[in-house]
Coordinates of C-alpha atoms in Angstrom, one line a residue:
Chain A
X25 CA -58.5 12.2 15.5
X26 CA -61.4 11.2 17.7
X27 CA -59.7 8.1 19.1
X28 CA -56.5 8.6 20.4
X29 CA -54.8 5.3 21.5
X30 CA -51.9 4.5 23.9
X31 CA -50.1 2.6 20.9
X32 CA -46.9 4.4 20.2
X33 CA -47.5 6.3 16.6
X34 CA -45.1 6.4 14.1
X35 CA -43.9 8.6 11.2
X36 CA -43.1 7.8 7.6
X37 CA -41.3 10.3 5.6
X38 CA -42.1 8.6 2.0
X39 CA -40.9 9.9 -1.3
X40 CA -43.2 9.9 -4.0
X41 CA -41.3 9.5 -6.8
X42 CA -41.4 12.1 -9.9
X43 CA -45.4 11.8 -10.2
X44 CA -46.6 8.5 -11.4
X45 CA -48.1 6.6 -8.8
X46 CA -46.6 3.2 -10.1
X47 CA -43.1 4.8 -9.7
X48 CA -43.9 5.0 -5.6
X49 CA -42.0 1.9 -4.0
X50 CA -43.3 -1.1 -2.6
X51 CA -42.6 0.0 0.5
X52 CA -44.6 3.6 0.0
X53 CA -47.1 1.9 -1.5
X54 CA -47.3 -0.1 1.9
X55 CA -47.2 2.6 4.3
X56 CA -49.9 4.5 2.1
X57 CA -52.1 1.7 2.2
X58 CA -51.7 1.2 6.4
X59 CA -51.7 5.0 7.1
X60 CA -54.3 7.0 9.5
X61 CA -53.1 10.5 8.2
X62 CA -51.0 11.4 5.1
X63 CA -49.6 14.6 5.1
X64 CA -48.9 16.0 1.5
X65 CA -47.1 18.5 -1.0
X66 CA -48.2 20.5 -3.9
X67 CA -47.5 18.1 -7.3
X68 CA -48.5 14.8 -5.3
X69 CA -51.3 13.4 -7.7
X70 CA -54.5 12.6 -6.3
X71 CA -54.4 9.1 -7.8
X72 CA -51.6 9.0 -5.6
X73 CA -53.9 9.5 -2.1
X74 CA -56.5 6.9 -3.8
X75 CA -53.9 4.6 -2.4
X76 CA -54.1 5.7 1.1
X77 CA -58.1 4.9 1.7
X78 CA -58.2 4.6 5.5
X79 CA -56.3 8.0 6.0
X80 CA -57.2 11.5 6.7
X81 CA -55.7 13.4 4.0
X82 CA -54.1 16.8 4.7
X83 CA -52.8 19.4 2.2
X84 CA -49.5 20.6 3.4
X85 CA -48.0 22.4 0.6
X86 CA -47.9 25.6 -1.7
X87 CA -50.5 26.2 -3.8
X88 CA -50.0 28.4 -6.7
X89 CA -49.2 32.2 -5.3
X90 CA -50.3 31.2 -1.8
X91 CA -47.7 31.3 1.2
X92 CA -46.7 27.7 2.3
X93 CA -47.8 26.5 5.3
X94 CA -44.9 26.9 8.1
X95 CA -42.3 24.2 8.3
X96 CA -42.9 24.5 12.2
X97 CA -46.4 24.2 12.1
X98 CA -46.0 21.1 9.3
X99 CA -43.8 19.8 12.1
X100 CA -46.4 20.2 15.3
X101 CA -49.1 18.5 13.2
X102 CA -47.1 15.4 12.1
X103 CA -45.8 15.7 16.2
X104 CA -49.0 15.6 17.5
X105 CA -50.6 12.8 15.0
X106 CA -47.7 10.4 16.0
X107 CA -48.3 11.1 19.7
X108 CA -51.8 10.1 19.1
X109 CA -51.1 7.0 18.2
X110 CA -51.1 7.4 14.4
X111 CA -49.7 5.9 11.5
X112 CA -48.2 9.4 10.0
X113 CA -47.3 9.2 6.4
X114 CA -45.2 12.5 5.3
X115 CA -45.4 12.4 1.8
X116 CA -43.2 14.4 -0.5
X117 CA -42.4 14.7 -4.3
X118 CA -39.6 12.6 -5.2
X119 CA -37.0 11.3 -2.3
X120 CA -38.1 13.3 0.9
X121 CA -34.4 14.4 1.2
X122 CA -33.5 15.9 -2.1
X123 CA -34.9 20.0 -1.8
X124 CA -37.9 18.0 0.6
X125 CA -36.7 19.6 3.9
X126 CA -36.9 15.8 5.3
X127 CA -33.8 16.2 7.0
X128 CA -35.1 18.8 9.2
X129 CA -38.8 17.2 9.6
X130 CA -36.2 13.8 10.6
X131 CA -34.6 16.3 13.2
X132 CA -37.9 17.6 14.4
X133 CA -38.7 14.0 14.9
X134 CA -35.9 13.1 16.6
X135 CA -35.8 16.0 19.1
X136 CA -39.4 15.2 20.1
X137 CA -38.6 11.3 21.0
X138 CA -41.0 10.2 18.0
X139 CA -40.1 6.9 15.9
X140 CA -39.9 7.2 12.4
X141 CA -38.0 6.3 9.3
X142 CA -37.0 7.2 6.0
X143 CA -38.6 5.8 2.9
X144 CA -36.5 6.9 0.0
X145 CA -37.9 7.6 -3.6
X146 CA -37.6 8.1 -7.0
X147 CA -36.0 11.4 -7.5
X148 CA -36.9 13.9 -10.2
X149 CA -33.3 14.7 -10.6
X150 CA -32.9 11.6 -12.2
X151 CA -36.3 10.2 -13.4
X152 CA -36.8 13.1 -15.0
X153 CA -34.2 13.3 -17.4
X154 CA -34.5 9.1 -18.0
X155 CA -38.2 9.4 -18.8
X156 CA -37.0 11.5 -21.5
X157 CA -34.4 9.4 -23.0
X158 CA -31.9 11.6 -21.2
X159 CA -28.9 9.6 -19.3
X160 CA -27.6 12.0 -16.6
X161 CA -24.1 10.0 -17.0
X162 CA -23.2 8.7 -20.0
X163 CA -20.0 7.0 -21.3
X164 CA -17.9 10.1 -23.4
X165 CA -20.3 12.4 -22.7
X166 CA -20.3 12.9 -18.7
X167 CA -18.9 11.1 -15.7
X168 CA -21.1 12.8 -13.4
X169 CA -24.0 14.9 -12.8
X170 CA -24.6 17.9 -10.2
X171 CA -28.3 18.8 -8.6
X172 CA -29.2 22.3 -8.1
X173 CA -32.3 23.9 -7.2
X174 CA -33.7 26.4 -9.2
X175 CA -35.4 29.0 -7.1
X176 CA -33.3 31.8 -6.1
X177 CA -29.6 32.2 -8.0
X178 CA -28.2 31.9 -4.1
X179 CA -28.8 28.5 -3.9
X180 CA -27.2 28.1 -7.2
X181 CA -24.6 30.5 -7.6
X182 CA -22.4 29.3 -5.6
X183 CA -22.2 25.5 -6.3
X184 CA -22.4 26.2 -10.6
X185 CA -19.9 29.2 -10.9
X186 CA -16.7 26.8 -10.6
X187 CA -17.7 24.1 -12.1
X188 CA -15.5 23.6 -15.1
X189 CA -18.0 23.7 -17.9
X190 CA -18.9 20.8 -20.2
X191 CA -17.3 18.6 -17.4
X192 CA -20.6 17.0 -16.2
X193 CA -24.4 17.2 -16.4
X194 CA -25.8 19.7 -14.7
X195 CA -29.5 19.4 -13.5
X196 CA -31.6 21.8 -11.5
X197 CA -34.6 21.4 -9.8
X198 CA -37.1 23.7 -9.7
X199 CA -35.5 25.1 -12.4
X200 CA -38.6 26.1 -15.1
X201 CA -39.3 29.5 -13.8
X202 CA -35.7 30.6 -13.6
X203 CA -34.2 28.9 -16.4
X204 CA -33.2 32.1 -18.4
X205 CA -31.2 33.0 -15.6
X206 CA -29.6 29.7 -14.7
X207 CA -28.9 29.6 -19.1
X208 CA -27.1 33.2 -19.0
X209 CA -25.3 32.1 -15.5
X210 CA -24.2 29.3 -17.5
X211 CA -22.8 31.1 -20.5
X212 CA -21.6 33.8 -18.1
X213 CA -19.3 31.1 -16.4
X214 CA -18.2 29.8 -20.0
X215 CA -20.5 27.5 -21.2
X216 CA -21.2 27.1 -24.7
X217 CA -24.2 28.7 -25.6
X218 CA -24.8 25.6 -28.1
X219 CA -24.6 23.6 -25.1
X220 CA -27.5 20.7 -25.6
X221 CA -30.4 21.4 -23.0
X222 CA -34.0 19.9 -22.2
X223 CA -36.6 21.3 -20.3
X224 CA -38.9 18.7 -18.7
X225 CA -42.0 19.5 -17.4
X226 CA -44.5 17.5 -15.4
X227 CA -42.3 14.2 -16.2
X228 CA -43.7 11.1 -15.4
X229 CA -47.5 12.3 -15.9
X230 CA -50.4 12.4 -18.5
X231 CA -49.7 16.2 -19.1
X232 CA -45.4 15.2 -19.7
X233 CA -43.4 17.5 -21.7
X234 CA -40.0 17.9 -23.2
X235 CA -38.4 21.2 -24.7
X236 CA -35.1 20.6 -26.0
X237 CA -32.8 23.2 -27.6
X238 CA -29.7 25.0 -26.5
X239 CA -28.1 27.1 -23.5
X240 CA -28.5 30.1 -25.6
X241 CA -32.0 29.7 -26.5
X242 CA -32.9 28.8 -23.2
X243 CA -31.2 32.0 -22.0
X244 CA -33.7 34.2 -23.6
X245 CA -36.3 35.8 -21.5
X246 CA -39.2 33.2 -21.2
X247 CA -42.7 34.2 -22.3
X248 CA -45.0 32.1 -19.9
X249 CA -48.4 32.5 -21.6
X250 CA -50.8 31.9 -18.9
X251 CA -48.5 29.2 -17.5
X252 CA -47.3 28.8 -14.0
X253 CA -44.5 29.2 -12.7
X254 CA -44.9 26.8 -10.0
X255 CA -45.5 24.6 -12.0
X256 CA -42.8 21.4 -11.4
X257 CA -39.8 21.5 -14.3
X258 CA -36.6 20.2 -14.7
X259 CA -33.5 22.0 -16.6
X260 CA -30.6 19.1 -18.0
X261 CA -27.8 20.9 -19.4
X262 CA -25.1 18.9 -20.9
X263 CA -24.5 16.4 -24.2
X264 CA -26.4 13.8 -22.3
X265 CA -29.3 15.8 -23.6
X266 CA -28.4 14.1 -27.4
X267 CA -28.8 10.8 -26.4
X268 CA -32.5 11.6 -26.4
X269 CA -32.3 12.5 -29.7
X270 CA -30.8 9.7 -31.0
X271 CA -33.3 7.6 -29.1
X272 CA -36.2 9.7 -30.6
X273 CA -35.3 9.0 -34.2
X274 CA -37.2 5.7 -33.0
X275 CA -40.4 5.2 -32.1
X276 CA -41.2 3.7 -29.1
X277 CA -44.4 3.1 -26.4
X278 CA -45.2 3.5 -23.3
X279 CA -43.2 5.7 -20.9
X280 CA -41.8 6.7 -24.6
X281 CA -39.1 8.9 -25.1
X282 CA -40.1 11.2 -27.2
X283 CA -38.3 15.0 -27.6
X284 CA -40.4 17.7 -29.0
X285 CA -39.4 21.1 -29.6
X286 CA -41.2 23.9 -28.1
X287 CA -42.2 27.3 -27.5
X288 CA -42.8 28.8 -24.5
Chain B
X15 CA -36.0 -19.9 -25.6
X16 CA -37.6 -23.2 -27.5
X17 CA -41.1 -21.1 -28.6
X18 CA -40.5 -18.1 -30.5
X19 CA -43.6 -16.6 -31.2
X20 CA -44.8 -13.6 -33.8
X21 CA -45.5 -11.3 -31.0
X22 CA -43.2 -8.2 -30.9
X23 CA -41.0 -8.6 -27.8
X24 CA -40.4 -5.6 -25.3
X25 CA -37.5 -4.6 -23.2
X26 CA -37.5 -2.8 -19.8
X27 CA -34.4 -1.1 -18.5
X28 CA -35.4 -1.2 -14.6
X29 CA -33.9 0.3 -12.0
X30 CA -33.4 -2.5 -8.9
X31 CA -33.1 0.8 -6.2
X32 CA -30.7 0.0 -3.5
X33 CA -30.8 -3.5 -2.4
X34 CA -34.4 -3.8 -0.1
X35 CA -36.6 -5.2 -2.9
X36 CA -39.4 -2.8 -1.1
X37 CA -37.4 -0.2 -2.5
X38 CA -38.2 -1.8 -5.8
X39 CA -40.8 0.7 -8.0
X40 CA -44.3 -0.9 -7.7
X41 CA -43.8 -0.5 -11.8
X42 CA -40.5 -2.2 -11.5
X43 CA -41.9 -5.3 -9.6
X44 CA -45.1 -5.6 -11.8
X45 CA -42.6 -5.8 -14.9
X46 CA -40.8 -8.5 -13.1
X47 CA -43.5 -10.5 -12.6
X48 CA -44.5 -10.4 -16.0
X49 CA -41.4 -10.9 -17.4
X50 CA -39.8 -14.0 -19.6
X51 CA -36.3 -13.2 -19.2
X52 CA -34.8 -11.0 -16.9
X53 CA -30.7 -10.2 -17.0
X54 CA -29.4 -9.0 -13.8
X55 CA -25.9 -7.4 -12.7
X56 CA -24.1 -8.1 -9.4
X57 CA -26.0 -6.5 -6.2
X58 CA -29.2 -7.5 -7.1
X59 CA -30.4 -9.3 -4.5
X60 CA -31.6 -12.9 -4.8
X61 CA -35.3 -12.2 -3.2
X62 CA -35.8 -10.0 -5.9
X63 CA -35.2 -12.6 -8.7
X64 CA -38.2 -14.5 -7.0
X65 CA -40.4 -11.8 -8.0
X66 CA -39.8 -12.8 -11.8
X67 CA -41.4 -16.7 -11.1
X68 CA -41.7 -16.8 -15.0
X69 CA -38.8 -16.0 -16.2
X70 CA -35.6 -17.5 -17.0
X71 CA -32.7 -15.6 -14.8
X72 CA -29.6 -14.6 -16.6
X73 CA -27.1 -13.4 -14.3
X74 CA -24.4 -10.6 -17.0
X75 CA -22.7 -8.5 -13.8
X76 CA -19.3 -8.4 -12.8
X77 CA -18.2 -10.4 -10.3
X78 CA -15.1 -10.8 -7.9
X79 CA -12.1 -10.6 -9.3
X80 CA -13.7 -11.5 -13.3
X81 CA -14.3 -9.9 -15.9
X82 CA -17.8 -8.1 -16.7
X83 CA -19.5 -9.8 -19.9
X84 CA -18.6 -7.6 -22.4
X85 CA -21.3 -4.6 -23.1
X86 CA -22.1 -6.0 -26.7
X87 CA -22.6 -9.3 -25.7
X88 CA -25.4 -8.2 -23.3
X89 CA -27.1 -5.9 -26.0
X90 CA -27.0 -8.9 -28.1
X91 CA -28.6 -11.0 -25.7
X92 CA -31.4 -8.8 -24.4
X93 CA -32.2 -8.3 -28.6
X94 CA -32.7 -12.0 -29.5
X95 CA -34.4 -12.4 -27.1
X96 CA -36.7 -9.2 -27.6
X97 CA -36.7 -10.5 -31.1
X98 CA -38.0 -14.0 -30.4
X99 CA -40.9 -11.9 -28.8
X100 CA -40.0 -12.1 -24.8
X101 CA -40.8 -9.9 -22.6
X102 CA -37.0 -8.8 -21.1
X103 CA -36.2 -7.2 -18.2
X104 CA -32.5 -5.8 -17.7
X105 CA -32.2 -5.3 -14.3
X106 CA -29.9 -2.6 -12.8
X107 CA -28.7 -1.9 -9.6
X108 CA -30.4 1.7 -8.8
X109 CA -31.1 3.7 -11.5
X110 CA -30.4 2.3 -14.8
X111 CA -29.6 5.8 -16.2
X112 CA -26.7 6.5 -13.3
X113 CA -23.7 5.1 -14.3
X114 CA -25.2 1.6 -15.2
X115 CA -24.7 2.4 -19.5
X116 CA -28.0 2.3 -19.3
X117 CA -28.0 4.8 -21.9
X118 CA -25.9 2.8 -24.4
X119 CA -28.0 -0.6 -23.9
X120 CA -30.9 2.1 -25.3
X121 CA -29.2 3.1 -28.6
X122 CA -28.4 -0.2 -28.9
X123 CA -32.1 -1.6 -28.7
X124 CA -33.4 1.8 -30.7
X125 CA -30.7 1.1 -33.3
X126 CA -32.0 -2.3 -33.7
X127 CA -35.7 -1.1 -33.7
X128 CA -36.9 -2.9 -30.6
X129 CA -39.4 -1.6 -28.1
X130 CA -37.9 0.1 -25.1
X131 CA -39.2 1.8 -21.7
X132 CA -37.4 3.3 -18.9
X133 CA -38.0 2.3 -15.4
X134 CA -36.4 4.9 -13.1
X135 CA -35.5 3.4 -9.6
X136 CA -34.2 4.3 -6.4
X137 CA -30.6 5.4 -7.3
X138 CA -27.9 5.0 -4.1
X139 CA -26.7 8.1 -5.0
X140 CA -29.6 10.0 -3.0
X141 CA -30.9 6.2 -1.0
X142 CA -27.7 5.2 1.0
X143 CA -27.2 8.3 2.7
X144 CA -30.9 9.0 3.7
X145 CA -31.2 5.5 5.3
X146 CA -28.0 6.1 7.2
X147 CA -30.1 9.7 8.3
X148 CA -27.8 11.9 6.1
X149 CA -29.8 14.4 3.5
X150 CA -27.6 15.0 0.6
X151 CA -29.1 19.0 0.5
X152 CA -30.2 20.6 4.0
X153 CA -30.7 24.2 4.5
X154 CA -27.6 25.8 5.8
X155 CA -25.3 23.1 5.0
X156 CA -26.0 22.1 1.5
X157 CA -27.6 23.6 -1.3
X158 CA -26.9 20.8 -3.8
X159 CA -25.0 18.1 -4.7
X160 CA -22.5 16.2 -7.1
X161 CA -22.7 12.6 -7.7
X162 CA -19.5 10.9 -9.6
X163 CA -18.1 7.8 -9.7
X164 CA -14.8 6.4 -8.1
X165 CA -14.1 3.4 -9.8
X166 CA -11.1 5.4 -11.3
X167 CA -9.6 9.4 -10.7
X168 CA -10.0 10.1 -14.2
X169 CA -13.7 9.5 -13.6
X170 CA -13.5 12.2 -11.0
X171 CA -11.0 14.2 -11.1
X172 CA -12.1 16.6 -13.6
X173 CA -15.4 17.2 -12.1
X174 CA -14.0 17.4 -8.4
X175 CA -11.2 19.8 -8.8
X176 CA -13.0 22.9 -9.9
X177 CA -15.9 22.5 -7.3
X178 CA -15.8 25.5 -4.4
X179 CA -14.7 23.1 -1.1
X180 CA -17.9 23.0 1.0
X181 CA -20.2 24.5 -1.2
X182 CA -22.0 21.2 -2.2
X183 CA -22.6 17.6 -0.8
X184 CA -20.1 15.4 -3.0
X185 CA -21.6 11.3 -3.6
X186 CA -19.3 8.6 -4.6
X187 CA -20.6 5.7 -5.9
X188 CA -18.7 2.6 -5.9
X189 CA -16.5 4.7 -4.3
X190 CA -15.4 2.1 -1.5
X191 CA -12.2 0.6 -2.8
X192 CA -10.9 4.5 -3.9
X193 CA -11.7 6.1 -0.7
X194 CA -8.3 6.9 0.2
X195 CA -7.6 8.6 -2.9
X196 CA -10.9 10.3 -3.3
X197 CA -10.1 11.6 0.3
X198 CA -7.2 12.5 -0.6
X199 CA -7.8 14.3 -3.9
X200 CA -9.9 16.2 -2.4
X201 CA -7.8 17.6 0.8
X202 CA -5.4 19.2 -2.1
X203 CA -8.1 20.5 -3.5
X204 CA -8.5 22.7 -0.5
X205 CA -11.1 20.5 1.2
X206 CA -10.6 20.9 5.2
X207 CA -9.3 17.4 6.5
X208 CA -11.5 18.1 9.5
X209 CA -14.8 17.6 6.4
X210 CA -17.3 15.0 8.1
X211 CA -17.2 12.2 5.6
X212 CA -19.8 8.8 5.5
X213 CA -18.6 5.4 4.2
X214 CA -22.2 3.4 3.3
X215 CA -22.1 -0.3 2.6
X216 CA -24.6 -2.6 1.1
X217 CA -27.3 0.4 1.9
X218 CA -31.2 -1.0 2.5
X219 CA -29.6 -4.8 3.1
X220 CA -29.4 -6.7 6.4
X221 CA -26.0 -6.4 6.1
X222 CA -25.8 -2.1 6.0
X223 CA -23.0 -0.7 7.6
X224 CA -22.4 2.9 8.2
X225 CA -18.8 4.1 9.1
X226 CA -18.5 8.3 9.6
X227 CA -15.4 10.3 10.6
X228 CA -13.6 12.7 8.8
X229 CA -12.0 13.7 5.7
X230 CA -8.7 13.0 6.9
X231 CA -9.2 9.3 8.4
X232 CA -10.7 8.6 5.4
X233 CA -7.8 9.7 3.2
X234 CA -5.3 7.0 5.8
X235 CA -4.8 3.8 2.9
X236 CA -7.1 1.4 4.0
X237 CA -6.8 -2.1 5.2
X238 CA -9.5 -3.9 3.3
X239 CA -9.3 -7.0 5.9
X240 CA -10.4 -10.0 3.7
X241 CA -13.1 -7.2 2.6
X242 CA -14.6 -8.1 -1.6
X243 CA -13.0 -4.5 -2.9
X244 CA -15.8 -4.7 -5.0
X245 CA -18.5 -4.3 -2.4
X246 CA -21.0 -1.7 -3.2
X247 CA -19.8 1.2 -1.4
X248 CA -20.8 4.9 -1.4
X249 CA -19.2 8.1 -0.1
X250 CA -20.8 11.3 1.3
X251 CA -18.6 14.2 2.1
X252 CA -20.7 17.0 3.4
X253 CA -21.2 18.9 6.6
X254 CA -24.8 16.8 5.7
X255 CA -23.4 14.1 7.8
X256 CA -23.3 15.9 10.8
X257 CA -27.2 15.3 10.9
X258 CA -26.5 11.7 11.0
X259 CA -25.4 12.0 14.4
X260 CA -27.8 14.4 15.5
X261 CA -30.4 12.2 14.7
X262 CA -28.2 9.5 16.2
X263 CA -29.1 10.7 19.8
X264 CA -32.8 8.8 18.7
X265 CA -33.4 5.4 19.0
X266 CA -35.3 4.6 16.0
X267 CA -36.1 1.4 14.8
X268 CA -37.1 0.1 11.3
X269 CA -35.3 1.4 8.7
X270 CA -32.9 2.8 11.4
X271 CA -30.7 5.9 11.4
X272 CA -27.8 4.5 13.1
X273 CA -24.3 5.9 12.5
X274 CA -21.5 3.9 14.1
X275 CA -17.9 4.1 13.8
X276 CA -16.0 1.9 12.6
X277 CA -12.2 1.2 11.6
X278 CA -12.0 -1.2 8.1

């Protein structure tokens, strides 16, 4: 920041995509590659950043029981970068306006007179589940699919106590450390308990796993031996989920789709 | 086709993303250019094809006013081919898991024991609204969001007519020639007419085009003016549109945030 220059900066809010840096866009790739700062999240790999080598690197997100940095002060740091004539990449998990709070970094933006744009990514919601063998639609089995986040049961309450069950695939973000309580909502609202599910953690990565069983099972009280909670997970509840079964019964490489069973 | 060789073929299922072939997964276009055959649906853009020098182009989409090649017939061709040892790309619009039967073309190629990955992409579900400046979830207005499809009510209606009015953003994809209905449907649901709505065409292409208004205009039948029925369209009904227009007040270039209305 030693050199400020009269150019006029500019801001990139760039999804990420689910983890794997080959799932980044061209485009992200690009703006990575021209950027003088990258601001980034918790769960952006580092392998990720290797792509960014002219830029000042800055760690923006929560870190396992630590408070998050303040969305205002996120916003006067990307501000003040851009009026400095920077190349601001805003880097976040997935597409930057799924859960990402992009929409109100894009406001902040906006209201300060700074040029940016919108660089859409891969989103978890969906790469998830496909990395798995999962199809969140699926001809007979569901005609649509409905993204929740996980983290408090207000911000899923609402949206999943109507829904009429079995009617479509229901994925929620964010879901791993709550997913006993988004499995008895579930039930509660009059879902099968033998309803399919999969829980998919770290999709996309070295460390990927799949847990596949049902509503019920997923309803019991997790055990989470030394794991944490933060980490990233994905819940898919629906028949969809059986597609990946019938898929596993063959083997197949790379980004293979492969359904274990497991404990927590 | 004239060299078979011994070497086991391999099949990607790749997602195209939106239209922009920068939106293209820096997987997806590595794949492309490696590939021997690639089989592409309608909407995917011709520069993209020239990212695949190698390969013979087979074009299996639906176009104007035709019939689609029937399902079979393309799980057919991508297995020769993957059995006379190509490399085979099926290209998708988007995702190739959200409603592109992505999922059957894999139990088709699992059942015949050929070699399959996944290439998640950009789906328009989540892209189309964020380049027109609308995020499908935004604290205080949306939580989550349902993605369905309206190339027919039956492929909505079930999901759509349990959902609490205004408690989610609702996506329609290819939901351009049903608007009316959708609309519609909705308002007896016990959606308020006054809900901002988003029409998106041909999203991330020079030729994007964002229309906004409300539930009710969009319910009026429309006059499709000469207008293919079967351009790619998507809907977002949400108070998530009303950032849109905040953002509107901006002049932002690139990938610009633009809404304009617009009468079809």
């Amino acid at each position: 920041m030693s050199e400020p220059t009269r150019e006029p900066g500019f801001v990139s809010l760039v999804g990420a995509g689910p983890g794997d840096p080959d799932l980044l866009t061209v485009k992200a790739a690009r703006r990575l590659a021209e950027a003088d700062l990258v601001l980034y999240d918790a769960l952006v790999s580092p392998s990720m950043l290797d792509l960014a080598p002219r830029a000042q690197r800055f760690f923006v997100g929560k870190r396992a029981r630590k408070k998050a940095m303040a969305q205002e002060t996120i916003h006067w740091l990307i501000i003040r970068a851009a009026r400095r004539g920077r190349k601001v990449v805003r880097l976040k998990c997935g597409d930057p306006f799924v859960f990402g709070r992009g929409g109100e970094e894009a406001l902040a933006l906006a209201r300060a007179g700074i040029a940016f744009e919108v660089v859409p990514g891969v989103s978890s919601a969906v790469a998830a589940p496909a990395l798995a063998g999962i199809p969140v639609t699926h001809r007979g089995l569901a005609s649509g699919f409905v993204v929740v986040s996980g983290h408090s049961e207000g911000a899923y309450a609402t949206i999943l106590e109507r829904l009429t069950p079995h009617s479509l695939t229901v994925v929620v973000l964010m879901g791993l450390a709550h997913r006993s309580a988004v499995a008895s909502f579930l039930i509660k609202q009059g879902w099968s308990p033998r309803t399919p599910v999969a829980v998919l953690r770290a999709a996309s990565t070295p460390e990927a796993e799949t847990w596949s069983g049902t509503l019920a099972e997923l309803a019991v009280p997790p055990e989470l031996s030394g794991e944490d909670g933060d980490a990233p997970g994905t819940l898919v509840i629906g028949e969809v989920v059986t597609v990946a079964a019938q898929l596993a019964q063959t083997v197949l490489p790379d980004a293979a789709v492969a359904v274990t069973r497991r404990s927590f």
